[in-house]
XYZ file of C-alpha atoms in Angstrom:
403
model
C -0.746 -27.738 20.531
C -0.123 -25.562 17.492
C 1.167 -22.087 18.347
C -0.860 -20.248 15.719
C 0.118 -16.823 17.064
C 3.735 -17.591 16.255
C 2.878 -18.845 12.777
C 0.716 -15.933 11.629
C 2.330 -13.071 9.705
C 2.886 -9.580 11.041
C 0.472 -8.115 8.498
C -2.437 -10.238 9.774
C -1.864 -8.826 13.257
C -2.779 -5.403 11.879
C -6.118 -6.584 10.501
C -9.296 -5.912 12.394
C -12.705 -7.317 11.636
C -15.026 -5.108 9.615
C -17.639 -3.527 11.875
C -20.220 -3.959 9.143
C -19.436 -7.669 8.719
C -19.520 -8.195 12.497
C -22.908 -6.475 12.661
C -24.245 -8.772 9.965
C -23.294 -11.710 12.190
C -24.845 -10.018 15.235
C -28.202 -9.550 13.493
C -28.311 -12.930 11.731
C -31.494 -14.847 12.450
C -33.156 -11.899 14.209
C -35.905 -9.572 13.062
C -33.784 -6.447 12.888
C -34.196 -3.374 10.712
C -30.575 -2.921 9.725
C -29.278 0.463 8.635
C -25.760 -1.002 8.851
C -24.649 -2.531 5.555
C -24.729 -0.497 2.351
C -26.573 -3.209 0.445
C -28.320 -2.392 -2.834
C -32.068 -2.859 -3.030
C -32.625 -6.183 -4.885
C -35.338 -4.466 -6.951
C -32.498 -2.644 -8.713
C -30.908 -5.869 -9.947
C -31.700 -6.689 -13.617
C -32.023 -10.370 -12.785
C -33.970 -11.498 -15.851
C -31.786 -9.545 -18.253
C -28.601 -10.890 -16.648
C -29.946 -14.439 -16.768
C -30.587 -14.055 -20.502
C -27.153 -12.545 -21.053
C -25.437 -15.268 -19.038
C -27.116 -17.999 -21.084
C -26.115 -16.345 -24.350
C -22.559 -15.661 -23.216
C -21.971 -19.259 -22.128
C -23.629 -20.806 -25.193
C -22.099 -18.460 -27.780
C -18.798 -17.425 -26.173
C -18.155 -20.332 -23.841
C -14.679 -21.050 -25.191
C -13.652 -17.497 -24.272
C -15.930 -16.685 -21.349
C -15.008 -19.806 -19.388
C -11.282 -19.485 -20.046
C -8.480 -17.592 -18.319
C -8.184 -13.984 -19.457
C -5.473 -11.287 -19.509
C -4.741 -9.715 -16.129
C -5.864 -6.175 -17.102
C -9.238 -7.510 -18.223
C -11.222 -8.789 -21.204
C -10.686 -6.397 -24.110
C -14.341 -5.991 -25.096
C -15.349 -5.204 -21.517
C -12.497 -2.741 -21.093
C -13.462 -0.982 -24.345
C -17.095 -0.620 -23.324
C -16.205 0.350 -19.775
C -13.919 3.090 -21.113
C -16.752 4.420 -23.271
C -18.999 4.411 -20.200
C -16.427 6.381 -18.192
C -15.907 8.860 -21.032
C -19.619 9.652 -20.929
C -19.122 10.672 -17.302
C -16.469 13.145 -18.367
C -13.419 11.158 -17.338
C -10.148 11.381 -19.262
C -9.276 8.079 -20.878
C -6.944 8.826 -23.792
C -3.800 9.141 -21.690
C -4.865 6.713 -18.956
C -5.007 2.946 -18.721
C -7.850 0.825 -17.368
C -7.436 -2.314 -15.312
C -10.338 -4.491 -14.207
C -10.336 -5.657 -10.593
C -12.389 -8.019 -8.461
C -14.523 -5.259 -7.008
C -13.313 -1.780 -6.128
C -12.012 -3.054 -2.795
C -9.302 -4.987 -4.619
C -8.553 -1.872 -6.652
C -8.094 0.124 -3.466
C -5.927 -2.569 -1.881
C -3.685 -3.042 -4.925
C -3.274 0.713 -5.424
C -2.248 1.119 -1.797
C 0.007 -1.945 -1.958
C 1.734 -0.577 -5.059
C 2.552 2.754 -3.421
C 2.844 2.353 0.347
C 5.625 0.834 2.411
C 5.371 0.422 6.198
C 5.682 3.825 7.825
C 4.663 5.808 4.729
C 2.133 8.562 5.314
C -1.318 8.622 3.759
C -3.768 11.472 4.225
C -7.435 10.593 4.493
C -10.678 12.273 5.403
C -12.145 11.757 8.869
C -14.715 10.294 9.213
C -13.593 8.137 6.322
C -14.399 4.877 4.585
C -13.864 2.022 7.032
C -12.435 -0.442 4.487
C -9.873 2.142 3.341
C -8.749 2.691 6.933
C -8.303 -1.070 7.324
C -6.278 -1.333 4.104
C -3.874 1.436 5.092
C -3.474 0.056 8.606
C -2.874 -3.464 7.304
C -0.040 -2.182 5.123
C 1.584 -0.463 8.085
C 1.001 3.057 6.794
C 0.741 6.072 9.069
C -2.703 7.582 8.546
C -2.991 11.328 9.079
C -6.667 12.304 9.296
C -8.095 15.581 7.986
C -11.613 16.513 9.118
C -14.715 16.507 6.964
C -17.291 19.286 7.204
C -20.578 19.749 5.353
C -18.602 20.273 2.120
C -16.474 17.166 2.405
C -12.717 17.056 2.948
C -11.650 20.376 4.474
C -8.906 21.505 2.092
C -8.014 24.477 4.306
C -7.113 22.121 7.148
C -5.434 19.845 4.615
C -3.138 22.705 3.541
C -2.249 23.419 7.175
C -1.602 19.719 7.809
C 0.668 19.415 4.784
C 2.610 22.522 5.839
C 3.110 21.047 9.303
C 4.227 17.668 7.958
C 6.601 19.363 5.516
C 8.177 21.321 8.385
C 8.706 17.992 10.151
C 10.347 16.535 7.042
C 7.443 14.192 6.389
C 6.339 13.677 2.772
C 2.958 11.951 2.357
C 2.536 9.694 -0.660
C -1.243 9.503 -0.959
C -4.425 11.402 -0.325
C -7.515 9.193 -0.169
C -10.939 10.733 -0.728
C -14.487 9.783 -1.686
C -15.509 13.228 -2.943
C -19.001 12.536 -4.312
C -21.838 11.118 -2.188
C -19.287 10.263 0.467
C -19.292 7.093 2.521
C -19.972 7.546 5.440
C -20.656 11.292 5.511
C -23.064 11.736 2.618
C -21.237 14.915 1.595
C -20.193 16.081 -1.879
C -17.085 18.207 -2.322
C -17.607 21.497 -4.204
C -15.643 22.282 -7.334
C -13.352 24.868 -5.722
C -12.224 22.351 -3.108
C -11.623 19.738 -5.790
C -9.320 22.119 -7.617
C -7.577 23.080 -4.387
C -7.028 19.418 -3.505
C -5.392 18.758 -6.866
C -3.213 21.841 -6.482
C -2.054 20.678 -3.054
C -1.328 17.216 -4.473
C 0.830 18.903 -7.114
C 2.582 21.192 -4.622
C 3.481 18.311 -2.323
C 4.008 15.660 -5.027
C 1.306 13.199 -3.932
C -1.052 10.788 -5.655
C -4.797 11.056 -5.061
C -6.998 7.975 -4.800
C -10.476 9.024 -5.912
C -12.917 6.383 -4.682
C -16.144 6.882 -6.639
C -18.813 4.205 -6.100
C -21.829 6.488 -5.865
C -21.664 9.427 -8.274
C -23.449 7.287 -10.891
C -26.540 7.413 -8.669
C -26.596 11.074 -7.712
C -30.195 12.225 -7.302
C -29.644 15.947 -7.698
C -26.933 17.062 -10.089
C -25.312 20.230 -8.753
C -22.489 20.723 -11.232
C -20.030 20.214 -8.379
C -19.655 16.465 -8.806
C -17.065 16.637 -11.601
C -14.654 13.732 -11.055
C -11.256 14.754 -9.727
C -9.774 12.628 -12.489
C -11.483 14.815 -15.105
C -9.795 17.883 -13.585
C -6.383 16.226 -13.301
C -3.801 17.586 -15.738
C -0.729 15.912 -14.226
C -1.683 12.242 -13.942
C -1.935 12.297 -10.148
C -5.413 10.807 -9.732
C -6.000 7.071 -9.460
C -9.711 6.751 -10.177
C -11.494 3.744 -8.659
C -15.115 2.782 -9.267
C -17.369 -0.272 -9.204
C -20.286 -1.976 -10.943
C -21.667 -3.167 -7.594
C -24.109 -0.257 -7.242
C -25.094 0.066 -10.919
C -25.369 -3.574 -12.000
C -24.911 -6.159 -9.226
C -22.353 -6.621 -6.419
C -22.284 -10.369 -6.988
C -20.431 -9.827 -10.264
C -17.489 -8.336 -8.296
C -16.317 -5.917 -10.959
C -14.212 -2.853 -10.206
C -12.329 -0.452 -12.446
C -9.097 1.457 -11.934
C -8.268 4.265 -14.357
C -4.787 5.687 -13.891
C -1.519 6.559 -15.640
C 0.211 3.522 -17.133
C 3.041 3.794 -14.609
C 0.528 3.060 -11.843
C -1.564 0.412 -13.603
C 1.594 -1.495 -14.588
C 2.428 -1.969 -10.891
C -1.166 -2.864 -10.068
C -1.164 -5.452 -12.867
C 1.976 -7.105 -11.471
C 0.440 -7.331 -8.001
C -2.860 -8.628 -9.367
C -1.011 -11.457 -11.088
C 0.149 -12.515 -7.630
C -3.196 -12.029 -5.895
C -5.711 -13.628 -8.282
C -4.277 -13.702 -11.843
C -7.343 -11.932 -13.273
C -10.937 -10.977 -12.548
C -13.706 -13.427 -13.509
C -13.780 -13.758 -17.284
C -17.428 -14.773 -17.309
C -18.491 -11.786 -15.220
C -16.664 -9.420 -17.553
C -18.378 -10.797 -20.674
C -21.758 -10.534 -18.923
C -21.101 -6.927 -17.925
C -19.814 -6.071 -21.401
C -23.107 -7.234 -22.906
C -25.075 -5.400 -20.213
C -23.312 -2.192 -21.227
C -23.953 -2.870 -24.911
C -27.681 -3.476 -24.365
C -28.087 -0.329 -22.256
C -28.987 -2.329 -19.162
C -26.546 -0.434 -16.943
C -28.213 2.843 -17.907
C -31.620 1.385 -17.052
C -30.337 0.170 -13.685
C -28.960 3.629 -12.904
C -32.287 5.252 -13.764
C -34.195 2.765 -11.603
C -31.690 3.110 -8.751
C -31.922 6.900 -8.714
C -35.703 6.731 -8.413
C -35.715 4.085 -5.676
C -32.906 5.494 -3.550
C -34.062 9.109 -3.804
C -37.431 8.078 -2.381
C -35.788 6.113 0.442
C -33.451 8.972 1.290
C -36.394 11.351 1.501
C -38.293 8.958 3.774
C -35.309 8.650 6.123
C -34.803 12.429 6.214
C -38.512 12.949 6.943
C -38.360 10.307 9.696
C -35.305 11.935 11.265
C -36.965 15.350 11.178
C -40.065 13.930 12.834
C -38.275 11.906 15.497
C -34.854 13.441 16.155
C -35.035 17.190 15.562
C -33.140 18.855 18.396
C -31.688 15.509 19.422
C -29.279 15.063 16.510
C -28.007 16.566 13.279
C -27.484 14.787 9.986
C -26.420 15.203 6.394
C -28.734 15.285 3.380
C -26.805 13.524 0.610
C -27.343 14.312 -3.066
C -26.956 10.610 -3.787
C -25.402 7.391 -2.616
C -26.551 5.198 0.263
C -25.705 6.942 3.540
C -26.694 9.552 6.096
C -24.292 10.381 8.922
C -25.960 11.017 12.282
C -24.474 13.123 15.105
C -26.179 12.999 18.487
C -26.340 16.288 20.401
C -25.080 14.852 23.632
C -22.786 12.281 25.263
C -24.311 9.147 23.786
C -21.854 6.334 23.074
C -23.351 4.809 19.948
C -21.023 1.797 20.084
C -22.000 0.976 23.656
C -25.639 1.444 22.684
C -25.433 -1.011 19.797
C -26.353 -4.275 21.625
C -29.439 -2.668 23.148
C -30.420 -1.261 19.764
C -30.240 -4.745 18.220
C -32.388 -6.080 21.078
C -34.980 -3.419 20.255
C -34.829 -4.344 16.567
C -32.600 -1.806 14.831
C -28.933 -1.772 13.784
C -26.470 0.827 12.479
C -22.701 1.243 12.234
C -21.177 3.124 15.191
C -19.469 6.229 13.854
C -16.188 5.722 15.698
C -15.444 2.899 13.231
C -14.877 5.564 10.564
C -12.405 7.563 12.657
C -8.640 7.185 12.926
C -8.358 9.487 15.946
C -8.785 7.396 19.134
C -12.048 8.089 20.931
C -13.448 10.291 18.154
C -16.962 9.930 16.785
C -18.458 8.084 19.740
C -21.687 10.085 19.450
C -22.114 9.370 15.728
C -23.552 6.633 13.538
C -23.828 5.787 9.861
C -27.318 5.004 8.607
C -27.929 3.331 5.258
C -31.322 3.771 3.592
C -30.591 1.643 0.516
C -31.764 -1.849 1.506
C -34.750 -1.589 3.840
C -38.304 -1.145 2.596
C -40.034 2.219 2.641
C -42.158 0.952 5.539
C -39.206 -0.262 7.598
C -37.237 2.993 7.474
C -39.646 5.083 9.630
C -40.101 2.154 12.022
C -36.339 1.767 12.482
C -35.753 5.494 12.974
C -38.563 5.594 15.556
C -36.973 2.732 17.532
C -33.540 4.354 17.388
C -34.906 7.753 18.375
C -36.675 6.402 21.471
C -33.528 4.606 22.570
C -31.309 7.682 22.129
C -33.792 9.886 23.975
C -33.856 7.404 26.861
C -30.080 7.658 27.182
C -30.083 11.461 26.944
C -32.766 11.752 29.613
């Protein structure tokens, strides 16, 4: 018998399965309305345009597009991606861009380049599940700071940093998803963004700004200015993705940061996967040049705004007085809080039996036992007819438990 437990590394012992991925397995083969995974609506994908681009890229640029490429990325894609980011107001002149295999790799490599076991990272709670798993896998100590209806509570953050400083603890990172937050659906106001950057300066920390969703904000408020655009000291590592504005199958992420940071990320990427898909980068570069990304964003905003409104209307009709929820200005998610002692994780198997799925909210918490009465609901993938049906099923089940 092989003693696999003895042979596995210490770091793999810290991994835990993604709740979203486990739910996908749980619902496979069943007729379930799943609010679990944040999957884009396939109607957003520019399939015909990408097929045409792919044919042209392979036939005209095959020698380059099918070859190895530099670790930071294909130059033409990086140039066009930088222009795209500049249009969003990001600073690019004194920053460097590195292309990653999705934004998840960007997050992992940024954390790997900065954190040693035992180092402290501050993150919002509830917070992005995959970020929690990355920090735990690297042996970091995660200190959670609560989220309210305006995102990361910078007042509590200041108190937390004061307390840690008094204990002689110096955090290295603050992780935040300030715009159209996953899972909370919140957007941080401008004054909090400035306060966060000031605290990062005062306590000499880097900020990871995870920004997958601001491209598809439905209502522009003026508050969704990227942290990176406000950063005057080079403290923000900006991470974004083409998964929501082109196609997740291309697996393209971007990291925009000071050269001191991207140089370390580049070294680690050489170890992990050498470089991101050359072919995918040439396809995306042409999609940017033809304006296809802009068209996808416009289509996505229209589709997802309508779905968000349908889910909000369904919640108001079915769960008023039973729960509270956020109304996001964009993105994919609504965070649900039940007004009572309902364990949403324990309720999950019964919900799947009834034909609806969600992600239990405790998965997004670092604090043990927190968030048991919460759930993340995604409106992005299901049809406009399925959303009310799924909310109705979930509402009946929750009301049964409460009664």
